[in-house]
Amino acid sequence: MIKRFAFVFWLVVSIQSTFANELDEGIIELGKIYRNFVFQNNPNESVFKRLNEIQVAELENTKLFIKECITLNNALTSETFMRLPDEQTLVNLYLIMKVNSNIREKEPRDNHELIREWRGKNVSRYELVENYYSMVFGGIGNKNQPFDLSGTDFVIDNYNLADDTEKGIFFLTAMNLCYYTIWGYMNVVKPPNYKKALEYIDNFPKFDGQEYYKYLSFGFADFEMKIEKDKGHQRVINTFILIDSITH
């Protein structure tokens, strides 16, 4: 009986270990694909084949999202991707961004070790939400050119956001993309090119049927999250200032 119990216990541990390793391998592969094709590079059929070869059930929704992020003229502005996904997908994407950041380092760490470390941390839901929408709006800005969200109306109550803080994160992350479209015209060129900046401002989206500057739901409490690389958690103050210093 004892031998049988020991064998069953060993079998369960072995299966769990194999599953965890396959999940982590898939996350690492997705992190590499994301890193290589989220900016100017556009994927070819071999890249999509690599995506399809990741056969882990817990990564199916994650794969679909990463595929959309790297696709030229993608559909990230649709309600399908604006809606917050399940918790497992949020965590997967958070870990993918950790891999993405790690492989850009001069001396990257072992990705398996990195994932194990982050799995053991108590990452807040607000960080997961911010990470998700940073990826969404990063994919929109990188792959959908020229920038034009003038025909887009974000109906925030449709996106599975749990409270006013998550809605605020959504709004600020969306406006962060808009901010970067005019930053150069306001801060780099001398004198500032206000006319060109205004052309981009005219292409900003609406929120709940109204212009972006009419959004007033900032009554959420302060919260903490990691904002700057190599620093601990910092307090996000309830303010109209755009979160433009977030790094992953």
mmCIF file of C-alpha atoms in Angstrom:
data_model
loop_
_atom_site.group_PDB
_atom_site.id
_atom_site.type_symbol
_atom_site.label_atom_id
_atom_site.label_comp_id
_atom_site.label_asym_id
_atom_site.label_seq_id
_atom_site.Cartn_x
_atom_site.Cartn_y
_atom_site.Cartn_z
ATOM 1 C CA MET A 1 0.000 0.000 0.000
ATOM 2 C CA ILE A 2 2.783 2.408 0.942
ATOM 3 C CA LYS A 3 4.648 1.650 -2.282
ATOM 4 C CA ARG A 4 1.464 2.201 -4.297
ATOM 5 C CA PHE A 5 0.816 5.544 -2.561
ATOM 6 C CA ALA A 6 4.422 6.618 -3.158
ATOM 7 C CA PHE A 7 4.132 5.741 -6.848
ATOM 8 C CA VAL A 8 0.864 7.674 -7.249
ATOM 9 C CA PHE A 9 2.364 10.660 -5.422
ATOM 10 C CA TRP A 10 5.452 10.551 -7.658
ATOM 11 C CA LEU A 11 3.234 10.294 -10.747
ATOM 12 C CA VAL A 12 1.156 13.342 -9.730
ATOM 13 C CA VAL A 13 4.271 15.404 -8.985
ATOM 14 C CA SER A 14 5.809 14.342 -12.295
ATOM 15 C CA ILE A 15 2.690 15.336 -14.254
ATOM 16 C CA GLN A 16 2.482 18.702 -12.475
ATOM 17 C CA SER A 17 6.158 19.357 -13.131
ATOM 18 C CA THR A 18 5.800 18.484 -16.815
ATOM 19 C CA PHE A 19 2.747 20.728 -17.157
ATOM 20 C CA ALA A 20 4.492 23.645 -15.407
ATOM 21 C CA ASN A 21 7.537 23.232 -17.644
ATOM 22 C CA GLU A 22 5.415 23.166 -20.827
ATOM 23 C CA LEU A 23 3.540 26.275 -19.679
ATOM 24 C CA ASP A 24 6.758 28.142 -18.939
ATOM 25 C CA GLU A 25 8.333 27.051 -22.231
ATOM 26 C CA GLY A 26 5.287 28.391 -24.057
ATOM 27 C CA ILE A 27 5.450 31.698 -22.208
ATOM 28 C CA ILE A 28 9.139 32.053 -23.054
ATOM 29 C CA GLU A 29 8.522 31.305 -26.719
ATOM 30 C CA LEU A 30 5.685 33.832 -26.834
ATOM 31 C CA GLY A 31 7.905 36.399 -25.127
ATOM 32 C CA LYS A 32 10.543 35.948 -27.825
ATOM 33 C CA ILE A 33 8.004 36.192 -30.650
ATOM 34 C CA TYR A 34 6.492 39.309 -29.110
ATOM 35 C CA ARG A 35 9.915 40.896 -28.699
ATOM 36 C CA ASN A 36 10.861 40.281 -32.336
ATOM 37 C CA PHE A 37 7.659 41.403 -34.028
ATOM 38 C CA VAL A 38 5.820 43.931 -31.882
ATOM 39 C CA PHE A 39 7.582 46.903 -33.475
ATOM 40 C CA GLN A 40 8.587 47.393 -37.142
ATOM 41 C CA ASN A 41 9.170 43.741 -38.049
ATOM 42 C CA ASN A 42 6.117 41.961 -39.417
ATOM 43 C CA PRO A 43 5.692 38.192 -38.969
ATOM 44 C CA ASN A 44 5.635 35.739 -41.860
ATOM 45 C CA GLU A 45 3.997 32.334 -42.071
ATOM 46 C CA SER A 46 6.846 30.620 -40.239
ATOM 47 C CA VAL A 47 6.208 32.839 -37.208
ATOM 48 C CA PHE A 48 2.525 31.939 -37.153
ATOM 49 C CA LYS A 49 3.543 28.298 -37.450
ATOM 50 C CA ARG A 50 5.698 28.730 -34.332
ATOM 51 C CA LEU A 51 2.678 30.172 -32.552
ATOM 52 C CA ASN A 52 0.475 27.264 -33.567
ATOM 53 C CA GLU A 53 3.056 24.758 -32.357
ATOM 54 C CA ILE A 54 2.595 25.990 -28.779
ATOM 55 C CA GLN A 55 0.048 23.401 -27.662
ATOM 56 C CA VAL A 56 -0.770 24.338 -24.082
ATOM 57 C CA ALA A 57 -4.465 24.739 -23.259
ATOM 58 C CA GLU A 58 -3.820 27.496 -20.696
ATOM 59 C CA LEU A 59 -2.106 29.578 -23.393
ATOM 60 C CA GLU A 60 -4.782 29.490 -26.089
ATOM 61 C CA ASN A 61 -6.236 32.927 -25.325
ATOM 62 C CA THR A 62 -2.734 34.281 -24.733
ATOM 63 C CA LYS A 63 -1.590 33.054 -28.148
ATOM 64 C CA LEU A 64 -4.520 34.731 -29.887
ATOM 65 C CA PHE A 65 -3.718 38.005 -28.170
ATOM 66 C CA ILE A 66 0.009 37.901 -28.961
ATOM 67 C CA LYS A 67 -0.815 37.049 -32.576
ATOM 68 C CA GLU A 68 -3.006 40.147 -32.801
ATOM 69 C CA CYS A 69 -0.355 42.348 -31.164
ATOM 70 C CA ILE A 70 2.213 41.494 -33.847
ATOM 71 C CA THR A 71 -0.184 41.622 -36.811
ATOM 72 C CA LEU A 72 -0.138 44.596 -39.163
ATOM 73 C CA ASN A 73 -3.435 46.522 -39.187
ATOM 74 C CA ASN A 74 -4.711 44.464 -36.290
ATOM 75 C CA ALA A 75 -8.116 44.422 -34.597
ATOM 76 C CA LEU A 76 -7.000 45.417 -31.097
ATOM 77 C CA THR A 77 -9.467 48.313 -30.980
ATOM 78 C CA SER A 78 -12.375 45.863 -31.235
ATOM 79 C CA GLU A 79 -14.400 45.015 -28.145
ATOM 80 C CA THR A 80 -13.011 41.471 -28.271
ATOM 81 C CA PHE A 81 -9.574 42.704 -27.245
ATOM 82 C CA MET A 82 -10.691 45.738 -25.256
ATOM 83 C CA ARG A 83 -12.512 43.432 -22.838
ATOM 84 C CA LEU A 84 -10.309 42.343 -19.978
ATOM 85 C CA PRO A 85 -9.502 38.608 -20.329
ATOM 86 C CA ASP A 86 -9.504 35.939 -17.628
ATOM 87 C CA GLU A 87 -7.031 36.037 -14.741
ATOM 88 C CA GLN A 88 -4.852 33.239 -16.156
ATOM 89 C CA THR A 89 -4.348 35.168 -19.388
ATOM 90 C CA LEU A 90 -3.531 38.361 -17.478
ATOM 91 C CA VAL A 91 -0.822 36.520 -15.528
ATOM 92 C CA ASN A 92 0.527 34.841 -18.676
ATOM 93 C CA LEU A 93 0.863 38.198 -20.420
ATOM 94 C CA TYR A 94 2.524 39.751 -17.391
ATOM 95 C CA LEU A 95 5.141 36.982 -17.429
ATOM 96 C CA ILE A 96 5.566 37.352 -21.204
ATOM 97 C CA MET A 97 6.443 41.006 -20.685
ATOM 98 C CA LYS A 98 8.981 40.017 -18.055
ATOM 99 C CA VAL A 99 10.598 37.665 -20.582
ATOM 100 C CA ASN A 100 10.415 40.380 -23.246
ATOM 101 C CA SER A 101 12.215 42.800 -20.945
ATOM 102 C CA ASN A 102 14.766 40.208 -19.830
ATOM 103 C CA ILE A 103 15.925 39.186 -23.320
ATOM 104 C CA ARG A 104 16.651 42.830 -24.131
ATOM 105 C CA GLU A 105 19.139 43.068 -21.270
ATOM 106 C CA LYS A 106 22.869 43.094 -21.925
ATOM 107 C CA GLU A 107 23.220 40.117 -19.603
ATOM 108 C CA PRO A 108 19.802 38.417 -19.482
ATOM 109 C CA ARG A 109 18.873 36.027 -16.716
ATOM 110 C CA ASP A 110 17.652 32.482 -17.224
ATOM 111 C CA ASN A 111 14.020 32.894 -18.283
ATOM 112 C CA HIS A 112 12.816 29.824 -16.380
ATOM 113 C CA GLU A 113 14.322 31.189 -13.181
ATOM 114 C CA LEU A 114 12.807 34.600 -13.866
ATOM 115 C CA ILE A 115 9.311 33.152 -14.362
ATOM 116 C CA ARG A 116 9.549 31.067 -11.174
ATOM 117 C CA GLU A 117 10.583 34.176 -9.254
ATOM 118 C CA TRP A 118 7.692 36.277 -10.545
ATOM 119 C CA ARG A 119 5.169 33.506 -9.951
ATOM 120 C CA GLY A 120 6.093 33.699 -6.296
ATOM 121 C CA LYS A 121 5.438 37.418 -6.036
ATOM 122 C CA ASN A 122 2.170 39.000 -5.059
ATOM 123 C CA VAL A 123 1.496 41.009 -8.209
ATOM 124 C CA SER A 124 -1.569 43.192 -7.775
ATOM 125 C CA ARG A 125 -4.504 42.985 -10.133
ATOM 126 C CA TYR A 126 -4.000 46.661 -10.983
ATOM 127 C CA GLU A 127 -0.526 45.851 -12.294
ATOM 128 C CA LEU A 128 -1.959 43.027 -14.388
ATOM 129 C CA VAL A 129 -4.622 45.346 -15.800
ATOM 130 C CA GLU A 130 -2.100 48.077 -16.600
ATOM 131 C CA ASN A 131 0.199 45.541 -18.251
ATOM 132 C CA TYR A 132 -2.636 44.226 -20.419
ATOM 133 C CA TYR A 133 -3.739 47.612 -21.689
ATOM 134 C CA SER A 134 -0.164 48.759 -22.225
ATOM 135 C CA MET A 135 0.220 45.790 -24.560
ATOM 136 C CA VAL A 136 -3.111 46.546 -26.251
ATOM 137 C CA PHE A 137 -2.357 50.183 -26.939
ATOM 138 C CA GLY A 138 1.270 49.444 -27.749
ATOM 139 C CA GLY A 139 0.058 47.025 -30.426
ATOM 140 C CA ILE A 140 -2.374 49.607 -31.762
ATOM 141 C CA GLY A 141 0.277 52.321 -31.958
ATOM 142 C CA ASN A 142 2.988 50.114 -33.444
ATOM 143 C CA LYS A 143 0.971 48.230 -36.034
ATOM 144 C CA ASN A 144 -1.881 50.511 -37.098
ATOM 145 C CA GLN A 145 -0.452 53.419 -39.053
ATOM 146 C CA PRO A 146 -1.152 56.177 -39.695
ATOM 147 C CA PHE A 147 -2.541 56.846 -36.217
ATOM 148 C CA ASP A 148 -6.259 57.522 -36.416
ATOM 149 C CA LEU A 149 -8.693 56.669 -33.640
ATOM 150 C CA SER A 150 -11.110 59.452 -34.545
ATOM 151 C CA GLY A 151 -13.803 56.910 -35.405
ATOM 152 C CA THR A 152 -13.288 54.877 -32.236
ATOM 153 C CA ASP A 153 -15.552 55.160 -29.209
ATOM 154 C CA PHE A 154 -14.358 53.225 -26.158
ATOM 155 C CA VAL A 155 -17.412 52.170 -24.135
ATOM 156 C CA ILE A 156 -15.618 51.508 -20.876
ATOM 157 C CA ASP A 157 -18.443 49.704 -19.069
ATOM 158 C CA ASN A 158 -18.290 46.947 -21.714
ATOM 159 C CA TYR A 159 -14.739 45.858 -20.872
ATOM 160 C CA ASN A 160 -15.123 43.740 -17.692
ATOM 161 C CA LEU A 161 -13.391 46.381 -15.567
ATOM 162 C CA ALA A 162 -14.084 45.769 -11.887
ATOM 163 C CA ASP A 163 -13.987 49.287 -10.430
ATOM 164 C CA ASP A 164 -13.210 52.940 -11.067
ATOM 165 C CA THR A 165 -9.487 52.321 -10.610
ATOM 166 C CA GLU A 166 -9.385 49.772 -13.424
ATOM 167 C CA LYS A 167 -11.433 52.125 -15.591
ATOM 168 C CA GLY A 168 -8.980 54.921 -14.784
ATOM 169 C CA ILE A 169 -6.052 52.689 -15.721
ATOM 170 C CA PHE A 170 -7.748 51.950 -19.033
ATOM 171 C CA PHE A 171 -8.312 55.637 -19.791
ATOM 172 C CA LEU A 172 -4.808 56.747 -18.799
ATOM 173 C CA THR A 173 -3.145 53.951 -20.751
ATOM 174 C CA ALA A 174 -5.168 54.815 -23.856
ATOM 175 C CA MET A 175 -4.290 58.494 -23.483
ATOM 176 C CA ASN A 176 -0.634 57.599 -22.990
ATOM 177 C CA LEU A 177 -0.596 56.327 -26.591
ATOM 178 C CA CYS A 178 -2.266 59.544 -27.726
ATOM 179 C CA TYR A 179 0.262 61.602 -25.785
ATOM 180 C CA TYR A 180 3.198 59.928 -27.526
ATOM 181 C CA THR A 181 1.790 60.759 -30.965
ATOM 182 C CA ILE A 182 2.216 64.492 -30.264
ATOM 183 C CA TRP A 183 5.198 64.437 -27.895
ATOM 184 C CA GLY A 184 7.815 64.953 -30.596
ATOM 185 C CA TYR A 185 5.953 67.849 -32.174
ATOM 186 C CA MET A 186 5.681 69.542 -28.781
ATOM 187 C CA ASN A 187 9.102 68.738 -27.301
ATOM 188 C CA VAL A 188 11.624 67.904 -30.041
ATOM 189 C CA VAL A 189 11.090 70.220 -32.977
ATOM 190 C CA LYS A 190 12.016 73.874 -32.491
ATOM 191 C CA PRO A 191 9.753 75.772 -32.513
ATOM 192 C CA PRO A 192 6.977 73.338 -31.530
ATOM 193 C CA ASN A 193 4.758 72.310 -34.434
ATOM 194 C CA TYR A 194 1.351 72.992 -32.912
ATOM 195 C CA LYS A 195 -0.441 72.600 -36.233
ATOM 196 C CA LYS A 196 0.855 69.035 -36.729
ATOM 197 C CA ALA A 197 0.142 68.165 -33.102
ATOM 198 C CA LEU A 198 -3.438 69.382 -33.520
ATOM 199 C CA GLU A 199 -3.869 67.100 -36.541
ATOM 200 C CA TYR A 200 -3.086 64.146 -34.279
ATOM 201 C CA ILE A 201 -5.270 65.480 -31.471
ATOM 202 C CA ASP A 202 -8.161 65.574 -33.929
ATOM 203 C CA ASN A 203 -7.626 61.806 -34.324
ATOM 204 C CA PHE A 204 -7.900 61.020 -30.607
ATOM 205 C CA PRO A 205 -10.709 58.587 -29.666
ATOM 206 C CA LYS A 206 -13.907 59.188 -27.755
ATOM 207 C CA PHE A 207 -14.718 57.613 -24.401
ATOM 208 C CA ASP A 208 -18.344 56.714 -23.707
ATOM 209 C CA GLY A 209 -19.434 58.893 -26.604
ATOM 210 C CA GLN A 210 -17.569 61.986 -25.446
ATOM 211 C CA GLU A 211 -14.265 63.671 -26.244
ATOM 212 C CA TYR A 212 -11.297 62.513 -24.185
ATOM 213 C CA TYR A 213 -11.079 65.770 -22.217
ATOM 214 C CA LYS A 214 -14.570 65.243 -20.830
ATOM 215 C CA TYR A 215 -13.588 62.081 -18.961
ATOM 216 C CA LEU A 216 -13.876 62.959 -15.253
ATOM 217 C CA SER A 217 -13.988 59.641 -13.385
ATOM 218 C CA PHE A 218 -10.812 60.087 -11.372
ATOM 219 C CA GLY A 219 -12.348 59.528 -7.944
ATOM 220 C CA PHE A 220 -10.423 56.302 -7.262
ATOM 221 C CA ALA A 221 -8.039 55.902 -4.334
ATOM 222 C CA ASP A 222 -4.251 55.940 -4.692
ATOM 223 C CA PHE A 223 -2.651 52.529 -5.182
ATOM 224 C CA GLU A 224 0.827 51.066 -5.491
ATOM 225 C CA MET A 225 2.474 49.379 -8.456
ATOM 226 C CA LYS A 226 5.870 49.111 -10.117
ATOM 227 C CA ILE A 227 6.325 52.170 -12.350
ATOM 228 C CA GLU A 228 10.045 52.606 -12.958
ATOM 229 C CA LYS A 229 12.495 49.855 -13.746
ATOM 230 C CA ASP A 230 14.881 48.859 -10.940
ATOM 231 C CA LYS A 231 12.680 50.551 -8.336
ATOM 232 C CA GLY A 232 10.231 49.046 -5.925
ATOM 233 C CA HIS A 233 6.519 49.690 -5.814
ATOM 234 C CA GLN A 234 5.573 53.337 -6.003
ATOM 235 C CA ARG A 235 2.325 55.069 -5.200
ATOM 236 C CA VAL A 236 0.172 56.011 -8.168
ATOM 237 C CA ILE A 237 -1.392 59.304 -7.181
ATOM 238 C CA ASN A 238 -4.956 60.081 -8.207
ATOM 239 C CA THR A 239 -4.210 62.788 -10.760
ATOM 240 C CA PHE A 240 -4.749 63.877 -14.335
ATOM 241 C CA ILE A 241 -1.054 63.319 -15.129
ATOM 242 C CA LEU A 242 -0.594 60.632 -17.784
ATOM 243 C CA ILE A 243 1.405 57.564 -16.788
ATOM 244 C CA ASP A 244 4.185 58.047 -19.322
ATOM 245 C CA SER A 245 7.088 56.586 -17.363
ATOM 246 C CA ILE A 246 5.866 52.995 -17.059
ATOM 247 C CA THR A 247 8.427 50.396 -18.128
ATOM 248 C CA HIS A 248 8.282 46.608 -18.120
#
